[in-house]
Short mmCIF file of C-alpha atoms in Angstrom, two decimals:
data_model
loop_
_atom_site.label_atom_id
_atom_site.label_comp_id
_atom_site.label_asym_id
_atom_site.label_seq_id
_atom_site.Cartn_x
_atom_site.Cartn_y
_atom_site.Cartn_z
CA ARG O 29 -2.36 -18.92 3.71
CA LYS O 30 -1.86 -15.21 3.07
CA GLU O 31 -3.34 -12.78 5.57
CA VAL O 32 -5.12 -10.77 2.86
CA GLU O 33 -6.16 -12.41 -0.38
CA GLN O 34 -7.49 -11.04 -3.64
CA ASP O 35 -8.21 -12.64 -6.97
CA PRO O 36 -5.59 -11.07 -9.26
CA GLY O 37 -7.91 -11.25 -12.32
CA PRO O 38 -7.84 -9.68 -14.78
CA PHE O 39 -11.52 -8.89 -14.83
CA ASN O 40 -12.30 -7.94 -18.41
CA VAL O 41 -15.65 -6.13 -18.71
CA PRO O 42 -17.42 -3.94 -21.28
CA GLU O 43 -18.19 -0.30 -20.63
CA GLY O 44 -21.36 0.09 -18.62
CA ALA O 45 -21.02 -3.25 -16.85
CA THR O 46 -21.24 -3.76 -13.10
CA VAL O 47 -18.27 -5.54 -11.57
CA ALA O 48 -17.50 -6.61 -8.01
CA PHE O 49 -14.29 -7.61 -6.27
CA ASN O 50 -13.79 -9.31 -2.94
CA CYS O 51 -10.88 -9.32 -0.55
CA THR O 52 -10.68 -11.85 2.28
CA TYR O 53 -8.66 -11.53 5.47
CA SER O 54 -7.67 -14.19 7.97
CA ASN O 55 -7.40 -12.31 11.28
CA SER O 56 -10.81 -11.64 12.83
CA ALA O 57 -9.35 -8.86 15.00
CA SER O 58 -8.42 -6.78 11.95
CA GLN O 59 -9.49 -3.13 11.89
CA SER O 60 -9.72 -0.27 9.42
CA PHE O 61 -10.27 -1.37 5.87
CA PHE O 62 -9.67 0.55 2.67
CA TRP O 63 -9.72 0.22 -1.10
CA TYR O 64 -6.95 1.84 -3.14
CA ARG O 65 -6.63 2.23 -6.87
CA GLN O 66 -3.26 1.86 -8.58
CA ASP O 67 -2.58 2.76 -12.20
CA CYS O 68 0.31 1.19 -14.06
CA ARG O 69 3.66 2.43 -12.72
CA LYS O 70 1.95 4.90 -10.38
CA GLU O 71 1.47 5.02 -6.64
CA PRO O 72 -1.68 3.70 -4.93
CA LYS O 73 -4.38 6.33 -4.45
CA LEU O 74 -7.09 6.04 -1.82
CA LEU O 75 -10.45 5.16 -3.31
CA MET O 76 -12.60 4.74 -0.23
CA SER O 77 -12.80 3.55 3.35
CA VAL O 78 -14.88 0.48 4.14
CA TYR O 79 -17.42 0.21 6.96
CA SER O 80 -19.77 -2.50 8.17
CA SER O 81 -22.71 -0.29 7.33
CA GLY O 82 -21.44 0.02 3.77
CA ASN O 83 -20.58 3.23 2.02
CA GLU O 84 -21.18 4.60 -1.40
CA ASP O 85 -19.32 7.18 -3.45
CA GLY O 86 -20.95 7.76 -6.81
CA ARG O 87 -20.64 4.57 -8.82
CA PHE O 88 -18.57 2.85 -6.15
CA THR O 89 -19.92 0.91 -3.16
CA ALA O 90 -17.77 -0.70 -0.49
CA GLN O 91 -18.91 -3.16 2.14
CA LEU O 92 -17.35 -4.98 5.09
CA ASN O 93 -18.63 -8.40 6.16
CA ARG O 94 -17.04 -9.15 9.52
CA ALA O 95 -18.77 -12.50 9.97
CA SER O 96 -17.29 -13.88 6.76
CA GLN O 97 -14.13 -11.77 6.96
CA TYR O 98 -14.17 -10.10 3.61
CA ILE O 99 -14.57 -6.67 2.09
CA SER O 100 -16.08 -5.95 -1.28
CA LEU O 101 -16.00 -3.23 -3.89
CA LEU O 102 -18.79 -2.80 -6.42
CA ILE O 103 -18.39 -0.59 -9.48
CA ARG O 104 -21.51 0.27 -11.43
CA ASP O 105 -21.64 1.62 -14.99
CA SER O 106 -17.93 0.92 -15.61
CA LYS O 107 -15.96 3.52 -17.53
CA LEU O 108 -12.81 3.02 -19.60
CA SER O 109 -11.03 5.18 -17.02
CA ASP O 110 -11.83 2.64 -14.28
CA SER O 111 -9.19 0.31 -15.78
CA ALA O 112 -6.60 -0.10 -13.03
CA THR O 113 -5.52 -2.41 -10.25
CA TYR O 114 -7.66 -2.30 -7.11
CA LEU O 115 -5.86 -3.00 -3.86
CA CYS O 116 -7.51 -3.75 -0.55
CA VAL O 117 -5.72 -2.99 2.70
CA VAL O 118 -6.54 -4.41 6.11
CA ASN O 119 -4.96 -3.30 9.38
CA ILE O 120 -3.91 -6.45 11.18
CA PRO O 121 -3.01 -6.51 14.90
CA GLN O 122 0.56 -7.44 15.61
CA GLY O 123 2.56 -6.98 18.78
CA GLY O 124 0.51 -4.12 20.15
CA SER O 125 0.19 -2.18 16.92
CA TYR O 126 -1.73 -2.51 13.67
CA ILE O 127 0.12 -3.28 10.46
CA PRO O 128 -1.38 -2.12 7.15
CA THR O 129 -1.45 -5.26 5.01
CA PHE O 130 -2.25 -5.05 1.31
CA GLY O 131 -3.67 -7.69 -0.96
CA ARG O 132 -1.87 -8.32 -4.24
CA GLY O 133 -4.51 -6.37 -6.14
CA THR O 134 -7.21 -7.18 -8.67
CA SER O 135 -6.71 -6.00 -12.23
CA LEU O 136 -9.72 -4.49 -13.99
CA ILE O 137 -9.81 -3.88 -17.73
CA VAL O 138 -12.82 -2.02 -19.10
CA HIS O 139 -13.13 -2.25 -22.89
CA PRO O 140 -15.31 -0.33 -25.35
CA GLY D 26 -0.89 21.51 -0.96
CA ALA D 27 2.21 19.46 -1.62
CA GLY D 28 1.88 15.71 -1.48
CA VAL D 29 4.40 13.11 -0.41
CA SER D 30 7.62 13.33 -2.38
CA GLN D 31 10.35 10.74 -2.81
CA THR D 32 13.84 10.99 -4.21
CA PRO D 33 15.38 9.72 -6.33
CA SER D 34 12.62 8.53 -8.63
CA ASN D 35 14.96 5.90 -10.05
CA LYS D 36 18.14 4.41 -8.66
CA VAL D 37 20.38 1.89 -10.37
CA THR D 38 23.16 0.46 -8.24
CA GLU D 39 25.58 -2.43 -8.31
CA LYS D 40 25.25 -5.43 -6.08
CA GLY D 41 27.00 -4.83 -2.77
CA LYS D 42 26.63 -1.04 -2.79
CA TYR D 43 24.88 1.13 -0.21
CA VAL D 44 21.80 3.20 -1.11
CA GLU D 45 19.66 5.81 0.60
CA LEU D 46 16.09 6.57 -0.37
CA ARG D 47 14.42 9.73 0.87
CA CYS D 48 10.81 10.50 1.71
CA ASP D 49 9.28 13.92 2.39
CA PRO D 50 5.82 13.45 3.95
CA ILE D 51 2.87 15.81 3.84
CA SER D 52 3.48 18.67 6.24
CA GLY D 53 1.97 17.97 9.64
CA HIS D 54 1.57 14.23 9.12
CA THR D 55 2.98 12.46 12.15
CA ALA D 56 2.89 8.91 10.81
CA LEU D 57 5.16 7.73 7.99
CA TYR D 58 5.28 4.29 6.38
CA TRP D 59 7.72 2.53 4.10
CA TYR D 60 6.64 -0.25 1.75
CA ARG D 61 8.28 -2.34 -0.95
CA GLN D 62 6.34 -3.36 -4.03
CA SER D 63 7.42 -6.02 -6.51
CA LEU D 64 5.81 -6.54 -9.90
CA GLY D 65 2.36 -8.09 -9.65
CA GLN D 66 2.22 -7.78 -5.87
CA GLY D 67 0.68 -5.35 -3.44
CA PRO D 68 2.84 -3.05 -1.30
CA GLU D 69 4.63 -5.00 1.44
CA PHE D 70 4.93 -3.21 4.79
CA LEU D 71 8.49 -2.53 5.98
CA ILE D 72 8.40 -0.02 8.85
CA TYR D 73 6.37 2.83 10.23
CA PHE D 74 7.20 5.86 12.33
CA GLN D 75 5.03 7.77 14.70
CA GLY D 76 6.92 11.02 15.11
CA THR D 77 10.65 10.34 15.34
CA GLY D 78 10.46 6.81 16.67
CA ALA D 79 10.03 3.60 14.74
CA ALA D 80 6.71 2.32 16.08
CA ASP D 81 7.01 -0.99 14.24
CA ASP D 82 9.89 -2.27 12.12
CA SER D 83 8.75 -5.86 11.91
CA GLY D 84 8.55 -5.76 8.11
CA LEU D 85 12.22 -5.02 7.52
CA PRO D 86 13.50 -8.18 5.81
CA ASN D 87 16.93 -8.28 7.51
CA ASP D 88 19.55 -6.12 9.20
CA ARG D 89 20.75 -4.69 5.89
CA PHE D 90 17.67 -2.47 5.96
CA PHE D 91 17.42 0.51 8.31
CA ALA D 92 15.30 3.65 8.38
CA VAL D 93 15.48 6.90 10.30
CA ARG D 94 13.30 9.94 10.84
CA PRO D 95 15.41 12.13 13.10
CA GLU D 96 13.24 15.24 13.21
CA GLY D 97 9.85 13.66 12.77
CA SER D 98 9.48 14.80 9.18
CA VAL D 99 11.79 13.56 6.40
CA SER D 100 12.70 9.89 6.51
CA THR D 101 15.54 7.96 4.91
CA LEU D 102 15.50 4.26 4.12
CA LYS D 103 19.00 2.85 4.03
CA ILE D 104 20.00 -0.43 2.41
CA GLN D 105 23.48 -1.84 2.91
CA ARG D 106 25.22 -4.42 0.72
CA THR D 107 22.40 -4.39 -1.81
CA GLU D 108 21.36 -7.65 -3.45
CA ARG D 109 19.56 -8.25 -6.74
CA GLY D 110 16.52 -9.39 -4.77
CA ASP D 111 16.22 -5.87 -3.30
CA SER D 112 15.13 -4.58 -6.71
CA ALA D 113 11.61 -3.21 -6.34
CA VAL D 114 9.65 0.02 -6.04
CA TYR D 115 10.01 1.51 -2.58
CA LEU D 116 6.92 3.46 -1.58
CA CYS D 117 6.53 5.93 1.23
CA ALA D 118 3.19 7.02 2.68
CA SER D 119 2.17 9.46 5.36
CA SER D 120 -0.95 9.95 7.43
CA PRO D 121 -2.15 12.37 10.11
CA GLY D 122 -1.60 9.76 12.82
CA THR D 123 -1.95 6.08 13.53
CA GLY D 124 -5.06 6.51 15.64
CA ASP D 125 -5.98 3.59 17.85
CA GLY D 126 -6.19 1.00 15.10
CA SER D 127 -9.91 0.98 15.07
CA ALA D 128 -9.85 4.27 13.20
CA MET D 129 -6.61 4.00 11.25
CA PRO D 130 -6.24 7.17 9.20
CA LYS D 131 -5.96 7.09 5.46
CA GLN D 132 -2.49 6.99 3.98
CA TYR D 133 -1.21 9.16 1.17
CA PHE D 134 1.47 7.67 -1.02
CA GLY D 135 4.47 9.20 -2.73
CA PRO D 136 5.39 8.30 -6.32
CA GLY D 137 7.98 5.76 -5.19
CA THR D 138 11.64 5.09 -5.89
CA ARG D 139 12.34 2.36 -8.43
CA LEU D 140 15.48 0.58 -7.23
CA THR D 141 17.37 -1.68 -9.61
CA VAL D 142 20.33 -3.68 -8.33
CA THR D 143 22.52 -5.03 -11.12
#
């Protein structure tokens, strides 16, 4: 079982739709969670940090559920420009340090 | 300000050759990470530095891979006796510091080096 798992998709949604992705992690001692966005053949760019209390940035809402060991990303009112791969990253304890561990990414395609 | 830069952007080499990939982090960032990303996968952790020292190199796949950061700024990832399976995009990221894990700082990625071993 992988330490961080994401449904690769693709999620194919019309403009204006609401779409949500989850990312599960196996180590309950994991810390510091983030969502990144990656466009084709580009580097990952930080989208937002994820907290237990939840955080919102415009149309984007991220949430951490420690009890069930997953993080989520909700995108409201999808735009064509939201089409990208969304990567979650979880910092997993290992040998006295924390290792940033990425999921494989979830592909989102927003169509007109 | 300037972001993370990586050179070269593309590198094609023959199997068995030695390659060096360079990363210039954001000025003042003390932590530097190397990742490898294959098609359809997320970035895979290789090694990270806190200052000049390798704080964790557990992701390096074998002893053909080595990385240095002698002055706590620029880092070089070195791959000896390259194999076709080493072909991937090598990403570098920097952050202000590793924190205590519970508040791991955000990472800023460079554009990557696309390595092709023929």
